[in-house]
mmCIF file of C-alpha atoms (C1' of nucleotides) and ligand atoms in Angstrom:
data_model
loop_
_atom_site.group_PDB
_atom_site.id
_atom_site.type_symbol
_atom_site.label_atom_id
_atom_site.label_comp_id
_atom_site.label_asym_id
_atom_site.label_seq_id
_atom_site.Cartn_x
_atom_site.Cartn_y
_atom_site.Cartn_z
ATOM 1 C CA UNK A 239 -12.861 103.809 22.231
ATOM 2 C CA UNK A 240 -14.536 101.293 19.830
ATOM 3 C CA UNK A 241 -13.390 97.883 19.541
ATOM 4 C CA UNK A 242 -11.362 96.957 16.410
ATOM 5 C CA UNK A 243 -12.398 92.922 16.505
ATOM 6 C CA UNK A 244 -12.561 92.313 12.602
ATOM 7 C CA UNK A 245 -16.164 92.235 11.486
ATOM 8 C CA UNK A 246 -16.084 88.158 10.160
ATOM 9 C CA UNK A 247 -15.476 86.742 14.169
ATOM 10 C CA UNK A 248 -18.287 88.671 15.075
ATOM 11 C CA UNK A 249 -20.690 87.900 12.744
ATOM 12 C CA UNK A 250 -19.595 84.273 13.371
ATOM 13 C CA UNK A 251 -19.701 84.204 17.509
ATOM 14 C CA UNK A 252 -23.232 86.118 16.677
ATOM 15 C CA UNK A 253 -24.050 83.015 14.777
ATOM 16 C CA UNK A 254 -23.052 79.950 17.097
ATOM 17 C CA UNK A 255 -25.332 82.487 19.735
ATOM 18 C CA UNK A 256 -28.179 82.087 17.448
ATOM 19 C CA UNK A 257 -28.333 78.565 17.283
ATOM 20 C CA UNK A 258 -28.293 78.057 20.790
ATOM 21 C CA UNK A 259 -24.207 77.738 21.468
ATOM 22 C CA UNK A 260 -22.933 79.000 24.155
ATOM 23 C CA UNK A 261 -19.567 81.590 23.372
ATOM 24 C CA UNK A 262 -16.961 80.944 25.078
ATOM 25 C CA UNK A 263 -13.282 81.776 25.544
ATOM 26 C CA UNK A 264 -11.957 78.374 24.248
ATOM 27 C CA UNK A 265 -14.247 79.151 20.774
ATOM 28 C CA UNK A 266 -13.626 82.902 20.513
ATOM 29 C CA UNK A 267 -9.723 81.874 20.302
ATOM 30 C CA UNK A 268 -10.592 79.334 17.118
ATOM 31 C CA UNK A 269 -12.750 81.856 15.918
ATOM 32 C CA UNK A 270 -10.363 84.280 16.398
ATOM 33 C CA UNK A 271 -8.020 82.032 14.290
ATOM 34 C CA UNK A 272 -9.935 80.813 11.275
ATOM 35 C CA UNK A 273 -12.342 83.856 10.747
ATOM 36 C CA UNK A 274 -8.717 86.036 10.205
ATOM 37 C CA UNK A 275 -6.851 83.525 7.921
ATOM 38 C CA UNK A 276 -6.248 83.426 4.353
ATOM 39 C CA UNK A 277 -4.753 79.887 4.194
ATOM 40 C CA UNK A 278 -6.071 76.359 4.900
ATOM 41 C CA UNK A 279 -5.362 75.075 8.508
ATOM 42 C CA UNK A 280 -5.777 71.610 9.633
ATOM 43 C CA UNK A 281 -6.530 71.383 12.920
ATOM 44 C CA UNK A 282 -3.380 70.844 14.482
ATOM 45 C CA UNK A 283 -2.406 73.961 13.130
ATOM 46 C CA UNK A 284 -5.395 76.141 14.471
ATOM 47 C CA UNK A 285 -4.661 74.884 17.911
ATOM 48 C CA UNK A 286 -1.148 76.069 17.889
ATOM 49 C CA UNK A 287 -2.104 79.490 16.769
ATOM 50 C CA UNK A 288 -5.051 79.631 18.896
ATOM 51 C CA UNK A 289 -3.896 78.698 22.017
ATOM 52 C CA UNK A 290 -1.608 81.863 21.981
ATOM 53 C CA UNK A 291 -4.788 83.311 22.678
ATOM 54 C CA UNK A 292 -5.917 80.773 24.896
ATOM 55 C CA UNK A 293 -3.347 78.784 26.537
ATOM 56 C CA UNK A 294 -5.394 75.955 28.324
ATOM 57 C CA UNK A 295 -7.068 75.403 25.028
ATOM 58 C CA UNK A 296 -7.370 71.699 24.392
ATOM 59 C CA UNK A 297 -7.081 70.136 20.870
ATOM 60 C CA UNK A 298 -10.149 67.851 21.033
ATOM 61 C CA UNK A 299 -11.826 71.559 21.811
ATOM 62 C CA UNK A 300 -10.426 72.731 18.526
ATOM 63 C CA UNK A 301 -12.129 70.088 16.501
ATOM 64 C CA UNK A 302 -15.515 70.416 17.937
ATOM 65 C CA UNK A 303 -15.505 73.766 17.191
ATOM 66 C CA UNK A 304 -14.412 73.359 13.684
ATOM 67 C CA UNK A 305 -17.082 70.360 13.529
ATOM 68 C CA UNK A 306 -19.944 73.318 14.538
ATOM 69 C CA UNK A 307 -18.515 76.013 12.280
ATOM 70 C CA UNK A 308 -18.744 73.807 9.324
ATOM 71 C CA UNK A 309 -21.824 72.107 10.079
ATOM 72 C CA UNK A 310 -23.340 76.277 10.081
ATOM 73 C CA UNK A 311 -21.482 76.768 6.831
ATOM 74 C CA UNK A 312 -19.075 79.340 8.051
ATOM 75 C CA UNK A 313 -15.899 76.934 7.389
ATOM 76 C CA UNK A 314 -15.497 74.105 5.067
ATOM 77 C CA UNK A 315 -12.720 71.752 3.927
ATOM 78 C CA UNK A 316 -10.151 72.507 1.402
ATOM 79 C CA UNK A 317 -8.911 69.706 -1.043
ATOM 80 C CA UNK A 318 -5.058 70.001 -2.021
ATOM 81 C CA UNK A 319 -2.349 67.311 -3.354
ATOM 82 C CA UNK A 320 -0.901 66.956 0.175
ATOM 83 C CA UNK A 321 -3.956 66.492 2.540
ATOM 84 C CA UNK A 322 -7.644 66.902 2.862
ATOM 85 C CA UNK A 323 -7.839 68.045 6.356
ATOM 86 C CA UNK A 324 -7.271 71.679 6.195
ATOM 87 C CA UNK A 325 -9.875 74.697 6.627
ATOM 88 C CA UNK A 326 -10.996 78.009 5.274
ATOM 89 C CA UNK A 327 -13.862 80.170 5.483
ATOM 90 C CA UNK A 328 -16.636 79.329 3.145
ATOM 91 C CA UNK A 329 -16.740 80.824 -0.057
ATOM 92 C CA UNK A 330 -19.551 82.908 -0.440
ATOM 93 C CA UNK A 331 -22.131 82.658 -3.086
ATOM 94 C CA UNK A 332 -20.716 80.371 -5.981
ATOM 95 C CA UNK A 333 -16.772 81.017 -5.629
ATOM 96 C CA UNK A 334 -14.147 78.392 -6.062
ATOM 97 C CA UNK A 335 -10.638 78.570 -4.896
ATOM 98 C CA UNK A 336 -6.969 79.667 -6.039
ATOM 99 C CA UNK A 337 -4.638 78.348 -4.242
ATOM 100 C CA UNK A 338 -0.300 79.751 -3.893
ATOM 101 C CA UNK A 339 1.533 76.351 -4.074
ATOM 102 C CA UNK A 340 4.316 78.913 -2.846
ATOM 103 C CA UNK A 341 2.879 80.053 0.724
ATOM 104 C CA UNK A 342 -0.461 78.619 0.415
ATOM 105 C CA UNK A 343 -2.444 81.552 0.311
ATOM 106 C CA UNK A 344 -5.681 81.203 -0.571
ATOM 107 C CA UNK A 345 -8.070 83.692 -2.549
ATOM 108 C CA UNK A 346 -11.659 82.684 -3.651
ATOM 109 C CA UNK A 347 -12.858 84.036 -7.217
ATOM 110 C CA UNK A 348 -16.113 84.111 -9.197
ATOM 111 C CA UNK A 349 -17.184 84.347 -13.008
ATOM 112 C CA UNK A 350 -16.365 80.756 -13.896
ATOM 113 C CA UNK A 351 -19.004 79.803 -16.437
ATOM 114 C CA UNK A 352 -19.162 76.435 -17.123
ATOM 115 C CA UNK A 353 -22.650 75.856 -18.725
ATOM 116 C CA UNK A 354 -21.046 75.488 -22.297
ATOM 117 C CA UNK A 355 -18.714 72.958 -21.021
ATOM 118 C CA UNK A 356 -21.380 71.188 -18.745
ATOM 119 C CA UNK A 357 -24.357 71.080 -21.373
ATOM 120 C CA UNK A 358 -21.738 69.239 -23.773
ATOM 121 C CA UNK A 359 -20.341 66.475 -21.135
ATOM 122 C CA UNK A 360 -23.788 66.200 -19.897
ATOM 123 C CA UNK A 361 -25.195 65.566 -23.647
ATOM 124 C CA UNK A 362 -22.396 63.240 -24.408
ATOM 125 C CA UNK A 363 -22.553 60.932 -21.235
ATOM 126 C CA UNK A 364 -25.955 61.530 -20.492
ATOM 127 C CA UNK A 365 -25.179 62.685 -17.566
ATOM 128 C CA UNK A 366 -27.796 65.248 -15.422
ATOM 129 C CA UNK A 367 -24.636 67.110 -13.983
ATOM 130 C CA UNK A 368 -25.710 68.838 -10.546
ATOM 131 C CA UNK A 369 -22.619 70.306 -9.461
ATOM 132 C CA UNK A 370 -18.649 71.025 -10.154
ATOM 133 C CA UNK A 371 -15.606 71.557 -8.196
ATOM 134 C CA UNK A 372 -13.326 73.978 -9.576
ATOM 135 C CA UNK A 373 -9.927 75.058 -7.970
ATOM 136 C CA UNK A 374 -6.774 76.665 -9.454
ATOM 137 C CA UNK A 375 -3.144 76.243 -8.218
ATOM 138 C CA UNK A 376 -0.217 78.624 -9.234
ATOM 139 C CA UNK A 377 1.741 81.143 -7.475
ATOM 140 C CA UNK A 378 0.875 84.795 -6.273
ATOM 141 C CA UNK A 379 2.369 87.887 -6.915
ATOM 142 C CA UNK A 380 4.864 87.616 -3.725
ATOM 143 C CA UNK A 381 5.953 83.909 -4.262
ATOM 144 C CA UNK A 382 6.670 84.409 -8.345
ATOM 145 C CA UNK A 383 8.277 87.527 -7.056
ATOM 146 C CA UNK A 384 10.613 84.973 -4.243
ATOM 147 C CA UNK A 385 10.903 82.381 -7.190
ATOM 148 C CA UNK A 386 12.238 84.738 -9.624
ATOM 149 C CA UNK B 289 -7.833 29.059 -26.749
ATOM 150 C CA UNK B 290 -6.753 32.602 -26.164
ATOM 151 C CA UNK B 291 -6.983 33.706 -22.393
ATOM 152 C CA UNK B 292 -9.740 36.722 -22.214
ATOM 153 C CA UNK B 293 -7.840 38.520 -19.451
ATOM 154 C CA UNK B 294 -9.032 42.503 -20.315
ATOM 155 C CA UNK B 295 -6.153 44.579 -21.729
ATOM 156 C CA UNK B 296 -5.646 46.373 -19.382
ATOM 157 C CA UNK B 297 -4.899 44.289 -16.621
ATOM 158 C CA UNK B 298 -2.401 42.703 -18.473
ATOM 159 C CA UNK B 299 -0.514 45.943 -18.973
ATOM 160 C CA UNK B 300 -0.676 47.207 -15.950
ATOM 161 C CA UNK B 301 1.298 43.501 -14.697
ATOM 162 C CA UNK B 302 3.970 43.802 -17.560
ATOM 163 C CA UNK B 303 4.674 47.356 -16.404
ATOM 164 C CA UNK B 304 5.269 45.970 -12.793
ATOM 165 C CA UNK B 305 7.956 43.867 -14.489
ATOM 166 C CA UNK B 306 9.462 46.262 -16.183
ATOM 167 C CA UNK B 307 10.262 48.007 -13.728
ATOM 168 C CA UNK B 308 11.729 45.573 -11.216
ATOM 169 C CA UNK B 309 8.760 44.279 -9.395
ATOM 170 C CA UNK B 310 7.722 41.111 -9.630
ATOM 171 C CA UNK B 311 4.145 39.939 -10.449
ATOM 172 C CA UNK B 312 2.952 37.606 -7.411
ATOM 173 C CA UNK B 313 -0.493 36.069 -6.671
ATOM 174 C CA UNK B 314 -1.589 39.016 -4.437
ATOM 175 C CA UNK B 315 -0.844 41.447 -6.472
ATOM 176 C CA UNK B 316 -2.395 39.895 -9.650
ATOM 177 C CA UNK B 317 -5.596 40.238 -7.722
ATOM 178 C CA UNK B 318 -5.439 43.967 -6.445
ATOM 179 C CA UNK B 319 -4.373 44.636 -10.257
ATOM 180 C CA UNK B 320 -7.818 42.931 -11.364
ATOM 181 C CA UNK B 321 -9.926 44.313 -9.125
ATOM 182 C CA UNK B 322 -8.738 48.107 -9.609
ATOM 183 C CA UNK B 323 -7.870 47.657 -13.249
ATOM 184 C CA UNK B 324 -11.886 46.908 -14.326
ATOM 185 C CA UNK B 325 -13.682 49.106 -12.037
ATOM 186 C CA UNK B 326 -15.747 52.352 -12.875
ATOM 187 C CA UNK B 327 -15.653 53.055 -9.582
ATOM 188 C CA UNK B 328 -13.349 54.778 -6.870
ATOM 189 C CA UNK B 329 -12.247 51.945 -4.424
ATOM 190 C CA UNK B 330 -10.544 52.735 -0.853
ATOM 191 C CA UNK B 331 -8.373 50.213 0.224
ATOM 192 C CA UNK B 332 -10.623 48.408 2.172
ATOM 193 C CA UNK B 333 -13.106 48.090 -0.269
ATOM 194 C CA UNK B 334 -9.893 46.775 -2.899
ATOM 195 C CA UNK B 335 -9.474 44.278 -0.140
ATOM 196 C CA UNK B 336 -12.459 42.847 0.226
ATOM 197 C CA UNK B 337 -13.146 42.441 -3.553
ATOM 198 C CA UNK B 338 -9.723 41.103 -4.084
ATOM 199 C CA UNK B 339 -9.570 38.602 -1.914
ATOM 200 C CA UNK B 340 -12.830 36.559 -3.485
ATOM 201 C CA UNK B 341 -9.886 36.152 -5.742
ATOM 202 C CA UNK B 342 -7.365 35.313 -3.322
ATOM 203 C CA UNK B 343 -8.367 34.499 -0.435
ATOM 204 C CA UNK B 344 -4.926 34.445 1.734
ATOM 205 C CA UNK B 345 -4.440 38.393 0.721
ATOM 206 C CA UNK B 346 -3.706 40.691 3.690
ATOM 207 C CA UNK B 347 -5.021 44.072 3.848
ATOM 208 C CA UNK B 348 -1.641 44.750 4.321
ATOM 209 C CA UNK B 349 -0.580 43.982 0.699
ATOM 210 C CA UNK B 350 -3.329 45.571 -0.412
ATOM 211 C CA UNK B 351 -1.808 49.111 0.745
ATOM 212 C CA UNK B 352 1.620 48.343 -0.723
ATOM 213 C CA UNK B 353 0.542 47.217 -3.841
ATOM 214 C CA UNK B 354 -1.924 50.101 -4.444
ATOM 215 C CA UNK B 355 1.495 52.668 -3.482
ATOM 216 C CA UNK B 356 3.221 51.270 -6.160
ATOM 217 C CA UNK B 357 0.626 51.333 -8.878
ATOM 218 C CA UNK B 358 0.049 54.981 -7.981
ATOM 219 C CA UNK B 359 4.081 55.718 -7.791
ATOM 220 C CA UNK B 360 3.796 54.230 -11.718
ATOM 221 C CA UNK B 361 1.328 56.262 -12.591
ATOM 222 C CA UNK B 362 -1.315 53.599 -13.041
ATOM 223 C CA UNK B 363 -3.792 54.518 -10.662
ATOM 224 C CA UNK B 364 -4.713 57.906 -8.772
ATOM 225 C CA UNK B 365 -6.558 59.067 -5.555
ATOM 226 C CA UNK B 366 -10.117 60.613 -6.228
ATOM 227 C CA UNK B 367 -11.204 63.505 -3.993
ATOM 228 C CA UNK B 368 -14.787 63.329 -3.096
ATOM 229 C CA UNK B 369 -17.098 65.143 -0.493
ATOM 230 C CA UNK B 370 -17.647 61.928 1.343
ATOM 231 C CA UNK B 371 -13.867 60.966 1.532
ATOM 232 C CA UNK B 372 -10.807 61.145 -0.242
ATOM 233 C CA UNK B 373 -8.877 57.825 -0.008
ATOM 234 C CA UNK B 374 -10.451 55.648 -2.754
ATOM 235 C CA UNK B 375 -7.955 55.172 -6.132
ATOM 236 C CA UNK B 376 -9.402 54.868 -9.794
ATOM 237 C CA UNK B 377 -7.300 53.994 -12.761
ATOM 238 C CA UNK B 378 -5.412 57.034 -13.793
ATOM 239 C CA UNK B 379 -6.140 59.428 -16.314
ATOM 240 C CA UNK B 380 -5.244 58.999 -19.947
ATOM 241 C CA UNK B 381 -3.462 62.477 -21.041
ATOM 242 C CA UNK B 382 -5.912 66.067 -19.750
ATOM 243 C CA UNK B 383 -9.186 64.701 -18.777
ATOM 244 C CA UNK B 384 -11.308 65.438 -15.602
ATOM 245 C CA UNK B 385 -13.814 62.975 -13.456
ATOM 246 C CA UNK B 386 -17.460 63.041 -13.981
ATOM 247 C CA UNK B 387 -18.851 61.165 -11.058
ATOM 248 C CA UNK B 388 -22.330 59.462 -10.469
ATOM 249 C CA UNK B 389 -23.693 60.993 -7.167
ATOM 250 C CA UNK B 390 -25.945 57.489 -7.027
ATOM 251 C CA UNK B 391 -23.855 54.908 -7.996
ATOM 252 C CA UNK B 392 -20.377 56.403 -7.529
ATOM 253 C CA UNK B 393 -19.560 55.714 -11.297
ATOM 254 C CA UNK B 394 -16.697 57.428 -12.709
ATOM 255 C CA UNK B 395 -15.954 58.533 -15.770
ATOM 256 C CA UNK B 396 -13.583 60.321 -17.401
ATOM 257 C CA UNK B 397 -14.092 63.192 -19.595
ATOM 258 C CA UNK B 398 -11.699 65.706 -22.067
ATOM 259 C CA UNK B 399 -12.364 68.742 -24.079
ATOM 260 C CA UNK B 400 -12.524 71.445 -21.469
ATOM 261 C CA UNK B 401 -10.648 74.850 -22.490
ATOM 262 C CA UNK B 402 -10.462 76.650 -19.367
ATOM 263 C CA UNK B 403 -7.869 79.120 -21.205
ATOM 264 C CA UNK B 404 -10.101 81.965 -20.957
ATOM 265 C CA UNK B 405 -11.329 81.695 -17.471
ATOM 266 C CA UNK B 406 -7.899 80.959 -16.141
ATOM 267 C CA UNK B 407 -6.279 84.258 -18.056
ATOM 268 C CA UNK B 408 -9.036 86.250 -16.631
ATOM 269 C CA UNK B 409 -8.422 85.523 -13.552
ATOM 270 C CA UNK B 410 -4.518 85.531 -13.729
ATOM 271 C CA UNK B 411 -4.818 89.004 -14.786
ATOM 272 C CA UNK B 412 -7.273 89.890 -11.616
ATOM 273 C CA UNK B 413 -5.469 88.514 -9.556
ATOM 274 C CA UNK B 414 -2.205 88.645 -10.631
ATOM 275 C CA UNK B 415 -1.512 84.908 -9.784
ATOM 276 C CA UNK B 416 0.795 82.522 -12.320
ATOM 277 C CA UNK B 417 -1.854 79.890 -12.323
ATOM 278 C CA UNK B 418 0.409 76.712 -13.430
ATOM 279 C CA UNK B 419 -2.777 73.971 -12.213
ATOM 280 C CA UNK B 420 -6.293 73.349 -11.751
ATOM 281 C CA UNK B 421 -8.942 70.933 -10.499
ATOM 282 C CA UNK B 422 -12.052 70.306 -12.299
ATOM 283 C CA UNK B 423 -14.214 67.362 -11.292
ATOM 284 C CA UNK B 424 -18.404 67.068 -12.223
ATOM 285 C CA UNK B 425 -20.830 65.189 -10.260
ATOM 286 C CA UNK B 426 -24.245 64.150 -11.240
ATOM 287 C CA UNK B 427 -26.480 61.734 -12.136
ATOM 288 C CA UNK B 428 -25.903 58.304 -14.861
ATOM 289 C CA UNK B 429 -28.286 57.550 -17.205
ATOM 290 C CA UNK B 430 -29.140 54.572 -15.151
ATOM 291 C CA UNK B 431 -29.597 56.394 -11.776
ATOM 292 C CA UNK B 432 -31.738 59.439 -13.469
ATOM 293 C CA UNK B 433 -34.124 56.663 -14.352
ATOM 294 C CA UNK B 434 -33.870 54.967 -10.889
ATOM 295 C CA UNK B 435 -34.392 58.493 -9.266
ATOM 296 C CA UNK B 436 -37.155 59.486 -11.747
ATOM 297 C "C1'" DT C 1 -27.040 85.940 42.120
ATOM 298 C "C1'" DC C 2 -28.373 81.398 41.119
ATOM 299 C "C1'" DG C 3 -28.877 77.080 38.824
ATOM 300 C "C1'" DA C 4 -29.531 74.066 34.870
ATOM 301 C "C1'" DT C 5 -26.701 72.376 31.626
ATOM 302 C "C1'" DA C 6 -23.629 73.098 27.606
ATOM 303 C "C1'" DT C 7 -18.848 73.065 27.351
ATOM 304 C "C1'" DT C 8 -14.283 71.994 28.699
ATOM 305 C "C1'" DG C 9 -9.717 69.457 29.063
ATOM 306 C "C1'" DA C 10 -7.610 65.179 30.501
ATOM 307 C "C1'" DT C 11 -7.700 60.659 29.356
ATOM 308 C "C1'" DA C 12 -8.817 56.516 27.037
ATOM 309 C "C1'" DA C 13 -10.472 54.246 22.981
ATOM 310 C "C1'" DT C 14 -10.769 53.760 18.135
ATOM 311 C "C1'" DC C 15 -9.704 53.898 13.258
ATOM 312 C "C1'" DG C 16 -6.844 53.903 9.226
ATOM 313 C "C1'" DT C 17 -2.285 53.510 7.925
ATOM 314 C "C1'" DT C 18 2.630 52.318 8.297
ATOM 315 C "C1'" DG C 19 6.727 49.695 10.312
ATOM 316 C "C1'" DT C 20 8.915 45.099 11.665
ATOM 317 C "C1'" DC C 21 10.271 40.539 10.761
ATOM 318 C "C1'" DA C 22 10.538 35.658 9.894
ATOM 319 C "C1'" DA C 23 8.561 32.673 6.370
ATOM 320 C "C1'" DT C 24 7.547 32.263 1.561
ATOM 321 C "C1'" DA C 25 7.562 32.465 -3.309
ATOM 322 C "C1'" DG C 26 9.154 34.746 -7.960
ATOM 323 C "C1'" DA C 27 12.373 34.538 -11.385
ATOM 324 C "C1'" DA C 28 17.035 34.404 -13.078
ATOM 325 C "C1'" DA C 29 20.925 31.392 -13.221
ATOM 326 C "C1'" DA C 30 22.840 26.900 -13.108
ATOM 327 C "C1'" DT D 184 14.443 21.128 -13.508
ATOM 328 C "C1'" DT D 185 16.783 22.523 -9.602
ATOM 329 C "C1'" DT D 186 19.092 25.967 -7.135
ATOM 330 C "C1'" DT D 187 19.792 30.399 -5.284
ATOM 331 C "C1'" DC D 188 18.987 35.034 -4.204
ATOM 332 C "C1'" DT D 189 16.036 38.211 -2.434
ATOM 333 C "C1'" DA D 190 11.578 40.739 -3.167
ATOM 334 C "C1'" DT D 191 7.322 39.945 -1.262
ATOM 335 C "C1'" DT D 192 4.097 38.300 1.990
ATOM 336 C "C1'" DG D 193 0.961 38.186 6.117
ATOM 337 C "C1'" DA D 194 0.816 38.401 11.122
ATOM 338 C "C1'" DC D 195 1.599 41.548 14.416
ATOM 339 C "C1'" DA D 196 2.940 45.745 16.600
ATOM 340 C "C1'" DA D 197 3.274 50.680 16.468
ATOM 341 C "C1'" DC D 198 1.810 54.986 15.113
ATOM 342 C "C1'" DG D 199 -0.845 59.390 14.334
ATOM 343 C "C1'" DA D 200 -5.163 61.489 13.767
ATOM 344 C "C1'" DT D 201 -9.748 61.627 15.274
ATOM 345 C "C1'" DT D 202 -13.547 60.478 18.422
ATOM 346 C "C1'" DA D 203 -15.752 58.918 22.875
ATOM 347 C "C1'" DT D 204 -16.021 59.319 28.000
ATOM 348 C "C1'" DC D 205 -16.513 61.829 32.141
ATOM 349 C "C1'" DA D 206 -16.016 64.734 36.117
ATOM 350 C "C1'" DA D 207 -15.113 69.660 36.713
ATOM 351 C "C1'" DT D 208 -16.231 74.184 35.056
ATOM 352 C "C1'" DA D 209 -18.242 78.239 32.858
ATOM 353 C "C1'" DT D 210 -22.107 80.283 30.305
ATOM 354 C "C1'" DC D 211 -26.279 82.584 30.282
ATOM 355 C "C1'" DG D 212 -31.254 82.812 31.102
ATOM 356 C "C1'" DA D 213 -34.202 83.100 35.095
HETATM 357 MN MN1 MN E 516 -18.398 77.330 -10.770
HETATM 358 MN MN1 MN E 517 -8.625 70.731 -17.727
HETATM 359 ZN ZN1 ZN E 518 2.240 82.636 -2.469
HETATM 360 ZN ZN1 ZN E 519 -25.175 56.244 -11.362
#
DNA sequence: TCGATATTGATAATCGTTGTCAATAGAAAA
DNA sequence: TTTTCTATTGACAACGATTATCAATATCGA
């Protein structure tokens, strides 16, 4: 019988191996958590979800963790009206993100192109413009569905 | 002799009085110091500036008063990879932030039509995208000379 | 299996922000 | 101008989220 342990925790536990963490139960339960979840978590909230996994989990444990997966680039912070503190795994490649305002799911996309838009800000301010944040808000298919 | 009080300060007070408050010593100098930036402040920072002006202001104050100048629209909270707590004056009808990643200037900029992208994507993902984000960072005339 | 040490959870400390309250000051009325 | 009402103030305490400390424990290479 082969495991069925989604591909993404893997890769990830692989990873904190590689750079000389240790894997342990306590970090295969936050893992376990954010690797699987398609909306922003704060902290708080990965602890209560992972410790069904891990019961003597500690919260401070949960925010080291989530300290190490960012600092590899596997998570990174999400930016909405109603708090800054909330995580996702990291989009990959140049994505940005749309957000549900209706359950919060989260979905990254790609094919913005903003070099039209960018070379005429940057000529009129004289600006050398480096990077951009880009997100979307609305509602998915389920909550416009809900909403009528 | 006229008084050379800038514009916008002044409005910003009368629209505290209209609407109930009433325009003290403290607040006058939270109003000035936020009113004529070009950059985002945190609270702190409004403190510390403020207070050159008035030197008996609490930090305290300096929380309420910046509450009510966002709940009236005059001022808004600036998401940035380094923190998101610092207010600049608000926008002036659909514009987006261009930010200086050396001196933390702001400005604001208008004329983006993101129509296209945001149908495309509606479509592929079947989302009712009612919002988005769009902030630029980069480099001021001033700092692409300082940086070379 | 063993041992060095990275990691853990409990606890305390810290930071930014918000609540409390008596004293003060704005502004409308007298 | 003076009076009066009460919104506002600053000092202080309280709070919640995050970070530091530390002895006990678990990982993983030897
Ligand atoms: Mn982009
Ligand atoms: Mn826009
Ligand atoms: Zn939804
Ligand atoms: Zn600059």
């Amino acid at each position: 019988m082969t495991t069925s342990t989604p591909p993404i925790q893997e890769h990830w536990l692989a990873l904190l191996q590689e750079n000389g963490y240790r894997v342990t139960g306590p970090r295969r339960s936050v893992v376990e958590i954010v690797a699987n979840h398609h909306r922003a978590l704060n902290p708080y909230q990965v602890f209560e979800l992972a410790r069904q996994r891990y019961p003597r989990l500690g919260l401070v444990t949960v925010y080291r963790t989530l300290e190490k997966l960012e600092a590899l680039g596997l998570i990174e912070r999400v930016h909405q009206p109603h708090g800054c503190h909330a995580y996702l795994p990291a989009a990959v490649g140049h994505q940005h993100l749309l957000l549900c305002q209706g359950c919060g799911n989260a979905e990254y996309f790609s094919g913005d192109d903003l070099d039209d838009l960018i070379g005429r800000i940057a000529a009129r301010t004289g600006y050398q413009i480096k990077e951009h944040w880009l997100q979307l808000f609305g509602l998915c298919t389920a909550c416009r569905a809900g909403a009528q």
